[in-house]
């Protein structure tokens, strides 16, 4: 998978930089061509000499090096790679990438590239869980940046443990292989619905809900990262769709159903959209006007098609159908009943009471309900929920 692939490895400044040396060896063992860029801080931990000895190539360290810029240049470095790997990715590098800063060679390359970027964060667990880092993680995930790790364990600082250790080199190698198209979902087609629907009242007004599309977007990105071909059918969401997936934009529930049926067959369908249950039956062909009588117009509603139930019970049913259930009380009971009623295999249930801050927020706390029972996951960023769910989907389709 990695044979003859060009990997640009950006080494950030953290104690985990020493593992980048092993990573280079592992990548080269598999036939990859590795070129390395080091930040100033990385050079406080390991030297360009040792990195260059392992890549058997020049090591790039300076945006303002006249010779390097003449010979190769940061734009070429950014483009002449099949994959960019950042390991270790420090909190600082993540912040730069999330915000588009470009004041050194590593960040300029990351901003200039049009290639997939895989980052292996490494930092103190407190830095990893700070709101600023959480925001940057969510931004990067939504921008299509792939993550591997961090893992949980002992930190370099004596007595500290938690989530923040850089993923092991072999795990980074596996993630690089998946990013290059060899993941466990390679060759699989997965359909994802996401976002709210808008149901028109008249040509200028509509009924909507507060879904941001964040969880569905993260899920599509995670499935893509495992190698799936993803069709992403989205209502008018507030977060941008992921890169590297086929995006079908729709407005209403009925349009979403049509788009879903047009996208079948699929190996799996994940319905994360917050579809409106009703549409306005007496839609105005023109903008409704006040008639001076002081009476408000009466809206009549008609029930929308249930996309999840239609697909679950349809002739072209995917092997695995996953629904979501946003509940505000008796989450597991209601969601288990919904699983049976709709005929899907799994329901991902969450509590969207306003106090949880989940709807529109960066984190999610879900219970996965299947024929085998209910399994509650700890609260974590939506990108992590997406990754875990994508891994489970890969296992189910294996
Ligand atoms: O019934 P409820 O809306 O709570 O069910 C939620 C699940 O059903 C979600 O997976 C959602 O995408 C799906 N759904 C659907 N079509 C509808 C309503 C909900 O696919 N009309």
PDB file of N, CA and C in Angstrom, residues 219-311:
ATOM      1  N   UNK A 219     -19.139  11.958  10.985  1.00  0.00           N
ATOM      2  CA  UNK A 219     -19.284  10.538  10.664  1.00  0.00           C
ATOM      3  C   UNK A 219     -18.884  10.257   9.223  1.00  0.00           C
ATOM      4  N   UNK A 220     -19.320  11.113   8.319  1.00  0.00           N
ATOM      5  CA  UNK A 220     -18.959  10.931   6.904  1.00  0.00           C
ATOM      6  C   UNK A 220     -17.442  10.997   6.756  1.00  0.00           C
ATOM      7  N   UNK A 221     -16.810  11.926   7.478  1.00  0.00           N
ATOM      8  CA  UNK A 221     -15.348  12.061   7.399  1.00  0.00           C
ATOM      9  C   UNK A 221     -14.669  10.811   7.964  1.00  0.00           C
ATOM     10  N   UNK A 222     -15.205  10.291   9.068  1.00  0.00           N
ATOM     11  CA  UNK A 222     -14.587   9.111   9.694  1.00  0.00           C
ATOM     12  C   UNK A 222     -14.729   7.880   8.796  1.00  0.00           C
ATOM     13  N   UNK A 223     -15.865   7.753   8.139  1.00  0.00           N
ATOM     14  CA  UNK A 223     -16.077   6.620   7.223  1.00  0.00           C
ATOM     15  C   UNK A 223     -15.134   6.735   6.022  1.00  0.00           C
ATOM     16  N   UNK A 224     -15.010   7.937   5.522  1.00  0.00           N
ATOM     17  CA  UNK A 224     -14.067   8.202   4.428  1.00  0.00           C
ATOM     18  C   UNK A 224     -12.638   7.832   4.863  1.00  0.00           C
ATOM     19  N   UNK A 225     -12.278   8.196   6.090  1.00  0.00           N
ATOM     20  CA  UNK A 225     -10.926   7.907   6.578  1.00  0.00           C
ATOM     21  C   UNK A 225     -10.652   6.408   6.647  1.00  0.00           C
ATOM     22  N   UNK A 226     -11.697   5.621   6.819  1.00  0.00           N
ATOM     23  CA  UNK A 226     -11.496   4.165   6.849  1.00  0.00           C
ATOM     24  C   UNK A 226     -11.583   3.579   5.439  1.00  0.00           C
ATOM     25  N   UNK A 227     -11.647   4.443   4.446  1.00  0.00           N
ATOM     26  CA  UNK A 227     -11.556   3.970   3.061  1.00  0.00           C
ATOM     27  C   UNK A 227     -12.874   3.847   2.332  1.00  0.00           C
ATOM     28  N   UNK A 228     -14.007   4.159   2.995  1.00  0.00           N
ATOM     29  CA  UNK A 228     -15.317   3.995   2.337  1.00  0.00           C
ATOM     30  C   UNK A 228     -15.520   5.043   1.238  1.00  0.00           C
ATOM     31  N   UNK A 229     -16.324   4.675   0.249  1.00  0.00           N
ATOM     32  CA  UNK A 229     -16.849   5.659  -0.693  1.00  0.00           C
ATOM     33  C   UNK A 229     -18.132   6.171  -0.047  1.00  0.00           C
ATOM     34  N   UNK A 230     -18.182   7.451   0.240  1.00  0.00           N
ATOM     35  CA  UNK A 230     -19.295   7.990   1.022  1.00  0.00           C
ATOM     36  C   UNK A 230     -20.177   8.884   0.149  1.00  0.00           C
ATOM     37  N   UNK A 231     -21.485   8.641   0.192  1.00  0.00           N
ATOM     38  CA  UNK A 231     -22.434   9.602  -0.379  1.00  0.00           C
ATOM     39  C   UNK A 231     -23.071  10.325   0.799  1.00  0.00           C
ATOM     40  N   UNK A 232     -22.904  11.628   0.812  1.00  0.00           N
ATOM     41  CA  UNK A 232     -23.307  12.454   1.958  1.00  0.00           C
ATOM     42  C   UNK A 232     -24.502  13.303   1.534  1.00  0.00           C
ATOM     43  N   UNK A 233     -25.670  12.950   2.048  1.00  0.00           N
ATOM     44  CA  UNK A 233     -26.892  13.643   1.648  1.00  0.00           C
ATOM     45  C   UNK A 233     -27.284  14.583   2.779  1.00  0.00           C
ATOM     46  N   UNK A 234     -27.166  15.860   2.524  1.00  0.00           N
ATOM     47  CA  UNK A 234     -27.291  16.808   3.625  1.00  0.00           C
ATOM     48  C   UNK A 234     -28.349  17.874   3.386  1.00  0.00           C
ATOM     49  N   UNK A 235     -29.114  18.156   4.433  1.00  0.00           N
ATOM     50  CA  UNK A 235     -30.002  19.309   4.424  1.00  0.00           C
ATOM     51  C   UNK A 235     -29.161  20.558   4.665  1.00  0.00           C
ATOM     52  N   UNK A 236     -29.809  21.724   4.807  1.00  0.00           N
ATOM     53  CA  UNK A 236     -29.057  22.969   4.978  1.00  0.00           C
ATOM     54  C   UNK A 236     -28.383  23.041   6.354  1.00  0.00           C
ATOM     55  N   UNK A 237     -27.173  22.488   6.451  1.00  0.00           N
ATOM     56  CA  UNK A 237     -26.441  22.409   7.724  1.00  0.00           C
ATOM     57  C   UNK A 237     -25.639  23.679   7.941  1.00  0.00           C
ATOM     58  N   UNK A 238     -25.205  23.892   9.176  1.00  0.00           N
ATOM     59  CA  UNK A 238     -24.388  25.082   9.442  1.00  0.00           C
ATOM     60  C   UNK A 238     -22.901  24.771   9.345  1.00  0.00           C
ATOM     61  N   UNK A 239     -22.504  23.498   9.439  1.00  0.00           N
ATOM     62  CA  UNK A 239     -21.074  23.182   9.267  1.00  0.00           C
ATOM     63  C   UNK A 239     -20.859  22.732   7.813  1.00  0.00           C
ATOM     64  N   UNK A 240     -19.686  23.045   7.238  1.00  0.00           N
ATOM     65  CA  UNK A 240     -19.459  22.673   5.837  1.00  0.00           C
ATOM     66  C   UNK A 240     -19.305  21.159   5.686  1.00  0.00           C
ATOM     67  N   UNK A 241     -19.666  20.601   4.520  1.00  0.00           N
ATOM     68  CA  UNK A 241     -19.532  19.154   4.333  1.00  0.00           C
ATOM     69  C   UNK A 241     -18.064  18.755   4.282  1.00  0.00           C
ATOM     70  N   UNK A 242     -17.765  17.485   4.574  1.00  0.00           N
ATOM     71  CA  UNK A 242     -16.351  17.068   4.529  1.00  0.00           C
ATOM     72  C   UNK A 242     -15.858  17.013   3.083  1.00  0.00           C
ATOM     73  N   UNK A 243     -14.527  17.050   2.952  1.00  0.00           N
ATOM     74  CA  UNK A 243     -13.947  16.888   1.624  1.00  0.00           C
ATOM     75  C   UNK A 243     -13.840  15.400   1.315  1.00  0.00           C
ATOM     76  N   UNK A 244     -13.716  15.089   0.060  1.00  0.00           N
ATOM     77  CA  UNK A 244     -13.452  13.704  -0.315  1.00  0.00           C
ATOM     78  C   UNK A 244     -14.664  12.795  -0.234  1.00  0.00           C
ATOM     79  N   UNK A 245     -15.864  13.371  -0.196  1.00  0.00           N
ATOM     80  CA  UNK A 245     -17.087  12.562  -0.236  1.00  0.00           C
ATOM     81  C   UNK A 245     -17.998  13.165  -1.302  1.00  0.00           C
ATOM     82  N   UNK A 246     -18.943  12.347  -1.809  1.00  0.00           N
ATOM     83  CA  UNK A 246     -19.900  12.873  -2.790  1.00  0.00           C
ATOM     84  C   UNK A 246     -21.011  13.569  -2.022  1.00  0.00           C
ATOM     85  N   UNK A 247     -21.174  14.856  -2.236  1.00  0.00           N
ATOM     86  CA  UNK A 247     -22.157  15.633  -1.475  1.00  0.00           C
ATOM     87  C   UNK A 247     -23.415  15.853  -2.321  1.00  0.00           C
ATOM     88  N   UNK A 248     -24.579  15.523  -1.749  1.00  0.00           N
ATOM     89  CA  UNK A 248     -25.853  15.816  -2.397  1.00  0.00           C
ATOM     90  C   UNK A 248     -26.607  16.746  -1.452  1.00  0.00           C
ATOM     91  N   UNK A 249     -26.842  17.979  -1.880  1.00  0.00           N
ATOM     92  CA  UNK A 249     -27.524  18.946  -1.009  1.00  0.00           C
ATOM     93  C   UNK A 249     -29.020  18.947  -1.292  1.00  0.00           C
ATOM     94  N   UNK A 250     -29.812  18.841  -0.236  1.00  0.00           N
ATOM     95  CA  UNK A 250     -31.268  18.862  -0.386  1.00  0.00           C
ATOM     96  C   UNK A 250     -31.857  19.841   0.632  1.00  0.00           C
ATOM     97  N   UNK A 251     -33.142  20.133   0.466  1.00  0.00           N
ATOM     98  CA  UNK A 251     -33.819  21.038   1.404  1.00  0.00           C
ATOM     99  C   UNK A 251     -34.839  20.289   2.250  1.00  0.00           C
ATOM    100  N   UNK A 252     -35.729  19.589   1.587  1.00  0.00           N
ATOM    101  CA  UNK A 252     -36.874  19.017   2.294  1.00  0.00           C
ATOM    102  C   UNK A 252     -36.698  17.522   2.531  1.00  0.00           C
ATOM    103  N   UNK A 253     -37.571  16.978   3.396  1.00  0.00           N
ATOM    104  CA  UNK A 253     -37.541  15.537   3.692  1.00  0.00           C
ATOM    105  C   UNK A 253     -37.817  14.730   2.433  1.00  0.00           C
ATOM    106  N   UNK A 254     -38.748  15.197   1.619  1.00  0.00           N
ATOM    107  CA  UNK A 254     -39.079  14.424   0.422  1.00  0.00           C
ATOM    108  C   UNK A 254     -37.919  14.417  -0.567  1.00  0.00           C
ATOM    109  N   UNK A 255     -37.222  15.565  -0.659  1.00  0.00           N
ATOM    110  CA  UNK A 255     -36.024  15.585  -1.515  1.00  0.00           C
ATOM    111  C   UNK A 255     -34.955  14.653  -0.961  1.00  0.00           C
ATOM    112  N   UNK A 256     -34.856  14.616   0.379  1.00  0.00           N
ATOM    113  CA  UNK A 256     -33.845  13.757   0.985  1.00  0.00           C
ATOM    114  C   UNK A 256     -34.144  12.285   0.685  1.00  0.00           C
ATOM    115  N   UNK A 257     -35.410  11.915   0.780  1.00  0.00           N
ATOM    116  CA  UNK A 257     -35.784  10.525   0.479  1.00  0.00           C
ATOM    117  C   UNK A 257     -35.431  10.187  -0.979  1.00  0.00           C
ATOM    118  N   UNK A 258     -35.754  11.096  -1.894  1.00  0.00           N
ATOM    119  CA  UNK A 258     -35.434  10.847  -3.312  1.00  0.00           C
ATOM    120  C   UNK A 258     -33.933  10.669  -3.494  1.00  0.00           C
ATOM    121  N   UNK A 259     -33.153  11.534  -2.832  1.00  0.00           N
ATOM    122  CA  UNK A 259     -31.698  11.476  -2.990  1.00  0.00           C
ATOM    123  C   UNK A 259     -31.148  10.172  -2.411  1.00  0.00           C
ATOM    124  N   UNK A 260     -31.715   9.755  -1.286  1.00  0.00           N
ATOM    125  CA  UNK A 260     -31.273   8.506  -0.660  1.00  0.00           C
ATOM    126  C   UNK A 260     -31.569   7.333  -1.593  1.00  0.00           C
ATOM    127  N   UNK A 261     -32.778   7.314  -2.149  1.00  0.00           N
ATOM    128  CA  UNK A 261     -33.128   6.186  -3.016  1.00  0.00           C
ATOM    129  C   UNK A 261     -32.285   6.180  -4.289  1.00  0.00           C
ATOM    130  N   UNK A 262     -31.950   7.385  -4.759  1.00  0.00           N
ATOM    131  CA  UNK A 262     -31.115   7.462  -5.964  1.00  0.00           C
ATOM    132  C   UNK A 262     -29.687   6.994  -5.677  1.00  0.00           C
ATOM    133  N   UNK A 263     -29.267   7.110  -4.413  1.00  0.00           N
ATOM    134  CA  UNK A 263     -27.883   6.748  -4.069  1.00  0.00           C
ATOM    135  C   UNK A 263     -27.725   5.257  -3.776  1.00  0.00           C
ATOM    136  N   UNK A 264     -28.835   4.538  -3.591  1.00  0.00           N
ATOM    137  CA  UNK A 264     -28.746   3.091  -3.334  1.00  0.00           C
ATOM    138  C   UNK A 264     -28.342   2.385  -4.640  1.00  0.00           C
ATOM    139  N   UNK A 265     -27.733   1.217  -4.583  1.00  0.00           N
ATOM    140  CA  UNK A 265     -27.452   0.414  -3.406  1.00  0.00           C
ATOM    141  C   UNK A 265     -26.237   0.917  -2.614  1.00  0.00           C
ATOM    142  N   UNK A 266     -26.234   0.530  -1.347  1.00  0.00           N
ATOM    143  CA  UNK A 266     -25.104   0.851  -0.482  1.00  0.00           C
ATOM    144  C   UNK A 266     -24.886  -0.324   0.465  1.00  0.00           C
ATOM    145  N   UNK A 267     -23.674  -0.440   0.982  1.00  0.00           N
ATOM    146  CA  UNK A 267     -23.390  -1.501   1.950  1.00  0.00           C
ATOM    147  C   UNK A 267     -23.934  -1.132   3.325  1.00  0.00           C
ATOM    148  N   UNK A 268     -23.933   0.166   3.611  1.00  0.00           N
ATOM    149  CA  UNK A 268     -24.484   0.624   4.893  1.00  0.00           C
ATOM    150  C   UNK A 268     -25.109   1.993   4.695  1.00  0.00           C
ATOM    151  N   UNK A 269     -26.136   2.277   5.499  1.00  0.00           N
ATOM    152  CA  UNK A 269     -26.744   3.607   5.485  1.00  0.00           C
ATOM    153  C   UNK A 269     -26.799   4.100   6.918  1.00  0.00           C
ATOM    154  N   UNK A 270     -26.348   5.319   7.116  1.00  0.00           N
ATOM    155  CA  UNK A 270     -26.372   5.910   8.453  1.00  0.00           C
ATOM    156  C   UNK A 270     -27.204   7.179   8.376  1.00  0.00           C
ATOM    157  N   UNK A 271     -28.324   7.168   9.068  1.00  0.00           N
ATOM    158  CA  UNK A 271     -29.269   8.285   8.951  1.00  0.00           C
ATOM    159  C   UNK A 271     -29.103   9.209  10.154  1.00  0.00           C
ATOM    160  N   UNK A 272     -28.233  10.171  10.008  1.00  0.00           N
ATOM    161  CA  UNK A 272     -27.988  11.100  11.112  1.00  0.00           C
ATOM    162  C   UNK A 272     -28.760  12.403  10.945  1.00  0.00           C
ATOM    163  N   UNK A 273     -29.532  12.521   9.871  1.00  0.00           N
ATOM    164  CA  UNK A 273     -30.256  13.777   9.638  1.00  0.00           C
ATOM    165  C   UNK A 273     -31.383  13.950  10.651  1.00  0.00           C
ATOM    166  N   UNK A 274     -31.659  15.211  10.984  1.00  0.00           N
ATOM    167  CA  UNK A 274     -32.815  15.546  11.822  1.00  0.00           C
ATOM    168  C   UNK A 274     -33.933  15.942  10.864  1.00  0.00           C
ATOM    169  N   UNK A 275     -34.623  14.913  10.385  1.00  0.00           N
ATOM    170  CA  UNK A 275     -35.647  15.130   9.352  1.00  0.00           C
ATOM    171  C   UNK A 275     -36.916  15.678  10.011  1.00  0.00           C
ATOM    172  N   UNK A 276     -37.522  16.684   9.382  1.00  0.00           N
ATOM    173  CA  UNK A 276     -38.774  17.223   9.929  1.00  0.00           C
ATOM    174  C   UNK A 276     -39.866  16.161   9.814  1.00  0.00           C
ATOM    175  N   UNK A 277     -40.623  15.978  10.873  1.00  0.00           N
ATOM    176  CA  UNK A 277     -41.678  14.970  10.841  1.00  0.00           C
ATOM    177  C   UNK A 277     -42.859  15.415   9.974  1.00  0.00           C
ATOM    178  N   UNK A 278     -43.078  16.723   9.915  1.00  0.00           N
ATOM    179  CA  UNK A 278     -44.222  17.224   9.154  1.00  0.00           C
ATOM    180  C   UNK A 278     -43.797  18.297   8.173  1.00  0.00           C
ATOM    181  N   UNK A 279     -44.526  18.422   7.112  1.00  0.00           N
ATOM    182  CA  UNK A 279     -44.355  19.542   6.194  1.00  0.00           C
ATOM    183  C   UNK A 279     -45.683  20.301   6.146  1.00  0.00           C
ATOM    184  N   UNK A 280     -45.617  21.500   5.607  1.00  0.00           N
ATOM    185  CA  UNK A 280     -46.835  22.304   5.523  1.00  0.00           C
ATOM    186  C   UNK A 280     -47.626  21.829   4.311  1.00  0.00           C
ATOM    187  N   UNK A 281     -48.874  21.410   4.562  1.00  0.00           N
ATOM    188  CA  UNK A 281     -49.686  20.845   3.481  1.00  0.00           C
ATOM    189  C   UNK A 281     -50.274  21.952   2.611  1.00  0.00           C
ATOM    190  N   UNK A 282     -50.626  23.060   3.251  1.00  0.00           N
ATOM    191  CA  UNK A 282     -51.250  24.150   2.473  1.00  0.00           C
ATOM    192  C   UNK A 282     -50.217  25.243   2.189  1.00  0.00           C
ATOM    193  N   UNK A 283     -49.125  24.812   1.530  1.00  0.00           N
ATOM    194  CA  UNK A 283     -48.048  25.737   1.189  1.00  0.00           C
ATOM    195  C   UNK A 283     -48.537  26.834   0.264  1.00  0.00           C
ATOM    196  N   UNK A 284     -48.129  28.071   0.538  1.00  0.00           N
ATOM    197  CA  UNK A 284     -48.521  29.166  -0.346  1.00  0.00           C
ATOM    198  C   UNK A 284     -47.645  29.182  -1.588  1.00  0.00           C
ATOM    199  N   UNK A 285     -48.267  29.367  -2.752  1.00  0.00           N
ATOM    200  CA  UNK A 285     -47.477  29.478  -3.982  1.00  0.00           C
ATOM    201  C   UNK A 285     -46.813  30.857  -4.034  1.00  0.00           C
ATOM    202  N   UNK A 286     -47.434  31.837  -3.380  1.00  0.00           N
ATOM    203  CA  UNK A 286     -46.870  33.182  -3.274  1.00  0.00           C
ATOM    204  C   UNK A 286     -46.643  33.486  -1.799  1.00  0.00           C
ATOM    205  N   UNK A 287     -45.877  34.524  -1.525  1.00  0.00           N
ATOM    206  CA  UNK A 287     -45.650  34.909  -0.139  1.00  0.00           C
ATOM    207  C   UNK A 287     -46.992  35.260   0.514  1.00  0.00           C
ATOM    208  N   UNK A 288     -47.226  34.657   1.691  1.00  0.00           N
ATOM    209  CA  UNK A 288     -48.490  34.930   2.379  1.00  0.00           C
ATOM    210  C   UNK A 288     -48.505  36.370   2.872  1.00  0.00           C
ATOM    211  N   UNK A 289     -49.653  36.999   2.744  1.00  0.00           N
ATOM    212  CA  UNK A 289     -49.775  38.412   3.124  1.00  0.00           C
ATOM    213  C   UNK A 289     -50.731  38.553   4.294  1.00  0.00           C
ATOM    214  N   UNK A 290     -50.500  39.572   5.088  1.00  0.00           N
ATOM    215  CA  UNK A 290     -51.508  39.928   6.091  1.00  0.00           C
ATOM    216  C   UNK A 290     -52.709  40.482   5.326  1.00  0.00           C
ATOM    217  N   UNK A 291     -53.899  40.059   5.728  1.00  0.00           N
ATOM    218  CA  UNK A 291     -55.062  40.545   4.967  1.00  0.00           C
ATOM    219  C   UNK A 291     -55.802  41.674   5.673  1.00  0.00           C
ATOM    220  N   UNK A 292     -55.259  42.167   6.769  1.00  0.00           N
ATOM    221  CA  UNK A 292     -55.869  43.294   7.467  1.00  0.00           C
ATOM    222  C   UNK A 292     -56.971  42.904   8.422  1.00  0.00           C
ATOM    223  N   UNK A 293     -57.324  41.607   8.435  1.00  0.00           N
ATOM    224  CA  UNK A 293     -58.429  41.174   9.293  1.00  0.00           C
ATOM    225  C   UNK A 293     -57.952  40.937  10.729  1.00  0.00           C
ATOM    226  N   UNK A 294     -56.628  40.886  10.928  1.00  0.00           N
ATOM    227  CA  UNK A 294     -56.105  40.590  12.269  1.00  0.00           C
ATOM    228  C   UNK A 294     -56.031  39.103  12.534  1.00  0.00           C
ATOM    229  N   UNK A 295     -56.478  38.274  11.594  1.00  0.00           N
ATOM    230  CA  UNK A 295     -56.427  36.815  11.807  1.00  0.00           C
ATOM    231  C   UNK A 295     -55.126  36.247  11.242  1.00  0.00           C
ATOM    232  N   UNK A 296     -54.519  35.322  11.994  1.00  0.00           N
ATOM    233  CA  UNK A 296     -53.284  34.679  11.513  1.00  0.00           C
ATOM    234  C   UNK A 296     -53.658  33.509  10.610  1.00  0.00           C
ATOM    235  N   UNK A 297     -52.825  33.212   9.625  1.00  0.00           N
ATOM    236  CA  UNK A 297     -53.152  32.071   8.764  1.00  0.00           C
ATOM    237  C   UNK A 297     -53.030  30.769   9.557  1.00  0.00           C
ATOM    238  N   UNK A 298     -53.820  29.785   9.197  1.00  0.00           N
ATOM    239  CA  UNK A 298     -53.739  28.480   9.861  1.00  0.00           C
ATOM    240  C   UNK A 298     -52.907  27.552   8.981  1.00  0.00           C
ATOM    241  N   UNK A 299     -51.819  27.039   9.535  1.00  0.00           N
ATOM    242  CA  UNK A 299     -51.012  26.098   8.756  1.00  0.00           C
ATOM    243  C   UNK A 299     -51.564  24.699   8.958  1.00  0.00           C
ATOM    244  N   UNK A 300     -51.634  23.967   7.881  1.00  0.00           N
ATOM    245  CA  UNK A 300     -52.010  22.553   7.995  1.00  0.00           C
ATOM    246  C   UNK A 300     -50.770  21.735   7.721  1.00  0.00           C
ATOM    247  N   UNK A 301     -50.653  20.636   8.442  1.00  0.00           N
ATOM    248  CA  UNK A 301     -49.453  19.819   8.284  1.00  0.00           C
ATOM    249  C   UNK A 301     -49.777  18.463   7.673  1.00  0.00           C
ATOM    250  N   UNK A 302     -48.820  17.930   6.944  1.00  0.00           N
ATOM    251  CA  UNK A 302     -48.910  16.555   6.441  1.00  0.00           C
ATOM    252  C   UNK A 302     -47.659  15.837   6.921  1.00  0.00           C
ATOM    253  N   UNK A 303     -47.781  14.530   7.162  1.00  0.00           N
ATOM    254  CA  UNK A 303     -46.629  13.797   7.687  1.00  0.00           C
ATOM    255  C   UNK A 303     -45.614  13.554   6.561  1.00  0.00           C
ATOM    256  N   UNK A 304     -44.345  13.737   6.886  1.00  0.00           N
ATOM    257  CA  UNK A 304     -43.280  13.461   5.916  1.00  0.00           C
ATOM    258  C   UNK A 304     -43.012  11.964   5.850  1.00  0.00           C
ATOM    259  N   UNK A 305     -42.431  11.497   4.760  1.00  0.00           N
ATOM    260  CA  UNK A 305     -42.044  10.078   4.717  1.00  0.00           C
ATOM    261  C   UNK A 305     -40.944   9.836   5.748  1.00  0.00           C
ATOM    262  N   UNK A 306     -40.945   8.655   6.335  1.00  0.00           N
ATOM    263  CA  UNK A 306     -39.861   8.293   7.255  1.00  0.00           C
ATOM    264  C   UNK A 306     -38.767   7.622   6.425  1.00  0.00           C
ATOM    265  N   UNK A 307     -37.671   8.325   6.240  1.00  0.00           N
ATOM    266  CA  UNK A 307     -36.617   7.849   5.334  1.00  0.00           C
ATOM    267  C   UNK A 307     -35.969   6.587   5.900  1.00  0.00           C
ATOM    268  N   UNK A 308     -35.687   6.635   7.196  1.00  0.00           N
ATOM    269  CA  UNK A 308     -35.035   5.491   7.846  1.00  0.00           C
ATOM    270  C   UNK A 308     -35.896   4.230   7.722  1.00  0.00           C
ATOM    271  N   UNK A 309     -37.195   4.363   8.020  1.00  0.00           N
ATOM    272  CA  UNK A 309     -38.081   3.196   7.952  1.00  0.00           C
ATOM    273  C   UNK A 309     -38.235   2.726   6.508  1.00  0.00           C
ATOM    274  N   UNK A 310     -38.324   3.676   5.586  1.00  0.00           N
ATOM    275  CA  UNK A 310     -38.485   3.312   4.172  1.00  0.00           C
ATOM    276  C   UNK A 310     -37.280   2.512   3.686  1.00  0.00           C
ATOM    277  N   UNK A 311     -36.083   2.991   4.038  1.00  0.00           N
ATOM    278  CA  UNK A 311     -34.868   2.299   3.598  1.00  0.00           C
ATOM    279  C   UNK A 311     -34.740   0.948   4.299  1.00  0.00           C
TER     280      UNK A 311
END
